[in-house]
Amino acid sequence: MDSRYLQSLIATIEHGSIAEAARVENLTAAAISQRIQALERELGFPLLSRQTHAAKPTQACLHLLPRARNIVREIGLLAGDADLDGLTGTIKIGAISTAMTGMLPTVLRHLTRHAPKLKAGIVPGTSRSLYQSVQDEEIDAAILVAPPFDLPTSLIAHHIKTEHLVLLSRQALHNDILSTLQLKPYLRYDPTAWGGRYAEKFLKDQGLALEAMCDLDALETIAMLVADDVGVSLVPHWSGLAKLARHCVLTPIPNPAYARNLVLLSKTQHPRPAMLGLLLRSLKIKS
């Protein structure tokens, strides 16, 4: 059984369609279909339900998926076993959108400089989805907002930085923060997002109930809308905000109760500790 065929099956399930798996795997949709059909012939049962354009796993496929993931993961680790430094192979790093532009360029330069045989695979996502991906061992580590609950013992979170809440506006304040929020349309950082709950807490503590113009779990989009004078918003002061909102006014809310903490989440027992250690150092985290 070819492990590449298993990887194509996993990609199809994770991305929801053969077409999307083909894009990610840099193959044709026909090639992905042929690989999955070959697996079905070898195993003797269907792996996908092809009733619609979506490719959903059969119940039998779901039962074998954990072992298939383990096989692919173990084969991916083989290249590094002969490297005494443990820095050969691929490390999959998840990142929320603001970390993609604010932190990852520096991280990738550091990894390339210190481990030229190490390949970084970057996986974008929300904090919630990346948390699940780390837990399911689909990725090695993720830069995300600290979870709003206690971690299981199988996971560890390393603190990266604290991002304080700011009022983002196109023009100077109307007397104070609360007055400005009430005079302008409010672009709300989605309160269901792990990072969005801090702005909601600030408003609640101030006794302020605002009618949101819209909810967005896309901080870059919020910054651009404020720059276009669509409204105002409460957002964390992430690396890169000043560049996106260079024509805006950033008014800090320094109270740490309303700040979001970014962490690097990984398994407590990582199969490639040297890779994880290098990633921690690239983020200036003491392991």
GROMACS .gro file of C-alpha atoms in nm, residues 30-286:
model
  257
   30ALA     CA    1  -0.842   1.234  -1.174
   31ALA     CA    2  -0.515   1.131  -1.006
   32ILE     CA    3  -0.667   1.172  -0.659
   33SER     CA    4  -0.972   0.967  -0.763
   34GLN     CA    5  -0.750   0.691  -0.903
   35ARG     CA    6  -0.549   0.674  -0.582
   36ILE     CA    7  -0.861   0.642  -0.368
   37GLN     CA    8  -1.011   0.382  -0.601
   38ALA     CA    9  -0.686   0.182  -0.577
   39LEU     CA   10  -0.714   0.189  -0.198
   40GLU     CA   11  -1.078   0.077  -0.219
   41ARG     CA   12  -0.982  -0.219  -0.440
   42GLU     CA   13  -0.701  -0.318  -0.205
   43LEU     CA   14  -0.913  -0.287   0.109
   44GLY     CA   15  -1.228  -0.433  -0.044
   45PHE     CA   16  -1.478  -0.166   0.064
   46PRO     CA   17  -1.575   0.193  -0.035
   47LEU     CA   18  -1.398   0.478   0.141
   48LEU     CA   19  -1.599   0.772   0.010
   49SER     CA   20  -1.967   0.841  -0.044
   50ARG     CA   21  -1.987   1.013  -0.381
   51GLN     CA   22  -2.358   1.104  -0.389
   52THR     CA   23  -2.291   1.478  -0.427
   53HIS     CA   24  -2.000   1.701  -0.526
   54ALA     CA   25  -1.873   1.666  -0.170
   55ALA     CA   26  -1.664   1.360  -0.084
   56LYS     CA   27  -1.775   1.228   0.254
   57PRO     CA   28  -1.600   0.938   0.428
   58THR     CA   29  -1.794   0.616   0.476
   59GLN     CA   30  -1.829   0.473   0.826
   60ALA     CA   31  -1.561   0.215   0.745
   61CYS     CA   32  -1.328   0.494   0.633
   62LEU     CA   33  -1.381   0.683   0.958
   63HIS     CA   34  -1.282   0.371   1.153
   64LEU     CA   35  -0.948   0.335   0.969
   65LEU     CA   36  -0.870   0.708   0.951
   66PRO     CA   37  -0.676   0.732   1.282
   67ARG     CA   38  -0.446   0.447   1.180
   68ALA     CA   39  -0.403   0.594   0.830
   69ARG     CA   40  -0.300   0.926   0.984
   70ASN     CA   41  -0.053   0.749   1.212
   71ILE     CA   42   0.101   0.563   0.917
   72VAL     CA   43   0.145   0.882   0.715
   73ARG     CA   44   0.283   1.064   1.019
   74GLU     CA   45   0.535   0.791   1.098
   75ILE     CA   46   0.655   0.773   0.739
   76GLY     CA   47   0.696   1.150   0.741
   77LEU     CA   48   0.925   1.116   1.043
   78LEU     CA   49   1.155   0.860   0.876
   79ALA     CA   50   1.371   1.120   0.701
   80GLY     CA   51   1.465   1.277   1.032
   81ASP     CA   52   1.559   0.953   1.207
   82ALA     CA   53   1.904   0.946   1.045
   83ASP     CA   54   1.968   1.311   1.138
   84LEU     CA   55   2.131   1.319   1.481
   85ASP     CA   56   2.023   1.683   1.521
   86GLY     CA   57   1.659   1.590   1.450
   87LEU     CA   58   1.613   1.884   1.213
   88THR     CA   59   1.541   1.704   0.886
   89GLY     CA   60   1.185   1.664   0.761
   90THR     CA   61   0.865   1.866   0.776
   91ILE     CA   62   0.708   2.058   1.060
   92LYS     CA   63   0.347   2.168   1.016
   93ILE     CA   64   0.277   2.501   1.182
   94GLY     CA   65  -0.075   2.640   1.219
   95ALA     CA   66  -0.132   3.012   1.256
   96ILE     CA   67  -0.420   3.253   1.296
   97SER     CA   68  -0.441   3.522   1.028
   98THR     CA   69  -0.268   3.801   1.221
   99ALA     CA   70   0.025   3.571   1.305
  100MET     CA   71   0.059   3.475   0.937
  101THR     CA   72   0.180   3.823   0.848
  102GLY     CA   73   0.291   3.951   1.187
  103MET     CA   74   0.515   3.668   1.310
  104LEU     CA   75   0.567   3.395   1.053
  105PRO     CA   76   0.807   3.581   0.820
  106THR     CA   77   1.060   3.615   1.103
  107VAL     CA   78   0.996   3.257   1.218
  108LEU     CA   79   1.049   3.114   0.870
  109ARG     CA   80   1.372   3.309   0.819
  110HIS     CA   81   1.501   3.176   1.152
  111LEU     CA   82   1.407   2.815   1.067
  112THR     CA   83   1.568   2.836   0.722
  113ARG     CA   84   1.887   2.985   0.864
  114HIS     CA   85   1.932   2.731   1.142
  115ALA     CA   86   1.784   2.418   0.981
  116PRO     CA   87   1.817   2.423   0.600
  117LYS     CA   88   1.690   2.062   0.577
  118LEU     CA   89   1.373   2.148   0.766
  119LYS     CA   90   1.062   2.225   0.562
  120ALA     CA   91   0.782   2.426   0.719
  121GLY     CA   92   0.424   2.355   0.617
  122ILE     CA   93   0.197   2.648   0.707
  123VAL     CA   94  -0.169   2.583   0.792
  124PRO     CA   95  -0.400   2.886   0.835
  125GLY     CA   96  -0.709   2.869   1.055
  126THR     CA   97  -0.903   3.005   1.348
  127SER     CA   98  -0.784   2.947   1.704
  128ARG     CA   99  -1.062   2.693   1.757
  129SER     CA  100  -0.989   2.493   1.442
  130LEU     CA  101  -0.611   2.500   1.497
  131TYR     CA  102  -0.656   2.380   1.855
  132GLN     CA  103  -0.844   2.078   1.723
  133SER     CA  104  -0.580   2.014   1.457
  134VAL     CA  105  -0.304   2.007   1.720
  135GLN     CA  106  -0.510   1.780   1.940
  136ASP     CA  107  -0.576   1.544   1.648
  137GLU     CA  108  -0.204   1.554   1.556
  138GLU     CA  109  -0.280   1.688   1.209
  139ILE     CA  110  -0.025   1.965   1.270
  140ASP     CA  111   0.278   1.988   1.498
  141ALA     CA  112   0.209   2.322   1.663
  142ALA     CA  113  -0.005   2.633   1.623
  143ILE     CA  114   0.013   3.003   1.703
  144LEU     CA  115  -0.330   3.094   1.838
  145VAL     CA  116  -0.521   3.282   2.104
  146ALA     CA  117  -0.493   3.112   2.442
  147PRO     CA  118  -0.791   2.878   2.485
  148PRO     CA  119  -1.062   2.996   2.727
  149PHE     CA  120  -1.044   2.669   2.923
  150ASP     CA  121  -0.790   2.447   3.098
  151LEU     CA  122  -0.577   2.236   2.865
  152PRO     CA  123  -0.570   1.856   2.883
  153THR     CA  124  -0.239   1.711   3.004
  154SER     CA  125  -0.160   1.599   2.648
  155LEU     CA  126  -0.123   1.961   2.534
  156ILE     CA  127   0.106   2.245   2.639
  157ALA     CA  128   0.079   2.618   2.562
  158HIS     CA  129   0.389   2.841   2.556
  159HIS     CA  130   0.317   3.211   2.601
  160ILE     CA  131   0.434   3.423   2.306
  161LYS     CA  132   0.300   3.773   2.369
  162THR     CA  133   0.016   3.981   2.509
  163GLU     CA  134  -0.182   4.203   2.272
  164HIS     CA  135  -0.371   4.482   2.448
  165LEU     CA  136  -0.710   4.601   2.331
  166VAL     CA  137  -0.727   4.927   2.135
  167LEU     CA  138  -1.003   5.144   1.998
  168LEU     CA  139  -0.946   5.170   1.624
  169SER     CA  140  -1.094   5.480   1.462
  170ARG     CA  141  -1.038   5.684   1.149
  171GLN     CA  142  -1.045   6.015   1.334
  172ALA     CA  143  -0.949   6.144   1.676
  173LEU     CA  144  -1.168   6.062   1.974
  174HIS     CA  145  -1.496   6.238   2.044
  175ASN     CA  146  -1.409   6.329   2.407
  176ASP     CA  147  -1.342   5.970   2.518
  177ILE     CA  148  -1.351   5.604   2.410
  178LEU     CA  149  -1.711   5.540   2.516
  179SER     CA  150  -1.841   5.851   2.339
  180THR     CA  151  -1.662   5.756   2.018
  181LEU     CA  152  -1.804   5.403   2.027
  182GLN     CA  153  -2.158   5.540   2.060
  183LEU     CA  154  -2.125   5.801   1.785
  184LYS     CA  155  -1.986   5.578   1.510
  185PRO     CA  156  -2.106   5.246   1.357
  186TYR     CA  157  -1.952   4.958   1.551
  187LEU     CA  158  -1.762   4.689   1.360
  188ARG     CA  159  -1.758   4.402   1.607
  189TYR     CA  160  -1.475   4.152   1.635
  190ASP     CA  161  -1.684   3.833   1.639
  191PRO     CA  162  -1.761   3.769   2.010
  192THR     CA  163  -1.774   3.393   1.950
  193ALA     CA  164  -1.409   3.396   1.842
  194TRP     CA  165  -1.161   3.323   2.120
  195GLY     CA  166  -1.000   3.666   2.074
  196GLY     CA  167  -1.330   3.849   2.032
  197ARG     CA  168  -1.453   3.786   2.382
  198TYR     CA  169  -1.223   4.051   2.533
  199ALA     CA  170  -1.385   4.342   2.350
  200GLU     CA  171  -1.725   4.209   2.461
  201LYS     CA  172  -1.602   4.193   2.820
  202PHE     CA  173  -1.483   4.555   2.801
  203LEU     CA  174  -1.821   4.676   2.673
  204LYS     CA  175  -2.008   4.474   2.935
  205ASP     CA  176  -1.788   4.609   3.215
  206GLN     CA  177  -1.859   4.964   3.094
  207GLY     CA  178  -2.232   4.895   3.086
  208LEU     CA  179  -2.236   4.972   2.713
  209ALA     CA  180  -2.468   4.778   2.479
  210LEU     CA  181  -2.383   4.854   2.116
  211GLU     CA  182  -2.574   4.748   1.808
  212ALA     CA  183  -2.305   4.603   1.584
  213MET     CA  184  -2.304   4.702   1.219
  214CYS     CA  185  -2.156   4.356   1.148
  215ASP     CA  186  -1.961   4.074   1.315
  216LEU     CA  187  -1.625   3.978   1.166
  217ASP     CA  188  -1.366   3.718   1.263
  218ALA     CA  189  -1.119   3.885   1.028
  219LEU     CA  190  -0.912   4.153   1.196
  220GLU     CA  191  -0.737   4.264   0.878
  221THR     CA  192  -1.076   4.328   0.717
  222ILE     CA  193  -1.190   4.527   1.021
  223ALA     CA  194  -0.876   4.741   1.001
  224MET     CA  195  -0.934   4.815   0.632
  225LEU     CA  196  -1.300   4.904   0.693
  226VAL     CA  197  -1.203   5.144   0.970
  227ALA     CA  198  -0.936   5.294   0.742
  228ASP     CA  199  -1.216   5.357   0.489
  229ASP     CA  200  -1.413   5.534   0.766
  230VAL     CA  201  -1.692   5.275   0.768
  231GLY     CA  202  -1.695   5.261   1.148
  232VAL     CA  203  -1.489   5.201   1.460
  233SER     CA  204  -1.384   4.883   1.636
  234LEU     CA  205  -1.222   4.732   1.944
  235VAL     CA  206  -0.936   4.504   1.838
  236PRO     CA  207  -0.616   4.360   1.982
  237HIS     CA  208  -0.300   4.550   1.891
  238TRP     CA  209  -0.134   4.281   1.683
  239SER     CA  210   0.195   4.307   1.495
  240GLY     CA  211   0.110   4.455   1.159
  241LEU     CA  212  -0.194   4.657   1.268
  242ALA     CA  213  -0.008   4.987   1.238
  243LYS     CA  214   0.080   4.911   0.875
  244LEU     CA  215  -0.280   4.827   0.780
  245ALA     CA  216  -0.426   5.117   0.975
  246ARG     CA  217  -0.155   5.378   0.924
  247HIS     CA  218  -0.415   5.650   0.863
  248CYS     CA  219  -0.616   5.552   1.171
  249VAL     CA  220  -0.602   5.645   1.538
  250LEU     CA  221  -0.515   5.367   1.783
  251THR     CA  222  -0.628   5.444   2.137
  252PRO     CA  223  -0.494   5.190   2.388
  253ILE     CA  224  -0.697   5.022   2.660
  254PRO     CA  225  -0.404   4.907   2.875
  255ASN     CA  226  -0.603   4.703   3.126
  256PRO     CA  227  -0.469   4.343   3.097
  257ALA     CA  228  -0.818   4.207   3.165
  258TYR     CA  229  -0.905   4.297   2.806
  259ALA     CA  230  -0.584   4.178   2.639
  260ARG     CA  231  -0.556   3.856   2.442
  261ASN     CA  232  -0.261   3.624   2.491
  262LEU     CA  233  -0.102   3.445   2.199
  263VAL     CA  234   0.049   3.103   2.263
  264LEU     CA  235   0.226   2.829   2.076
  265LEU     CA  236   0.021   2.514   2.130
  266SER     CA  237   0.173   2.169   2.083
  267LYS     CA  238   0.160   1.818   2.217
  268THR     CA  239   0.330   1.776   2.553
  269GLN     CA  240   0.527   1.482   2.414
  270HIS     CA  241   0.630   1.587   2.065
  271PRO     CA  242   0.784   1.320   1.835
  272ARG     CA  243   1.045   1.569   1.709
  273PRO     CA  244   1.153   1.771   2.017
  274ALA     CA  245   1.446   1.932   1.834
  275MET     CA  246   1.215   2.077   1.569
  276LEU     CA  247   0.975   2.207   1.831
  277GLY     CA  248   1.264   2.352   2.031
  278LEU     CA  249   1.390   2.541   1.727
  279LEU     CA  250   1.038   2.674   1.663
  280LEU     CA  251   1.018   2.793   2.023
  281ARG     CA  252   1.351   2.973   1.988
  282SER     CA  253   1.238   3.136   1.664
  283LEU     CA  254   0.947   3.283   1.862
  284LYS     CA  255   1.188   3.385   2.142
  285ILE     CA  256   1.024   3.140   2.382
  286LYS     CA  257   1.239   2.968   2.641
   0.00000   0.00000   0.00000
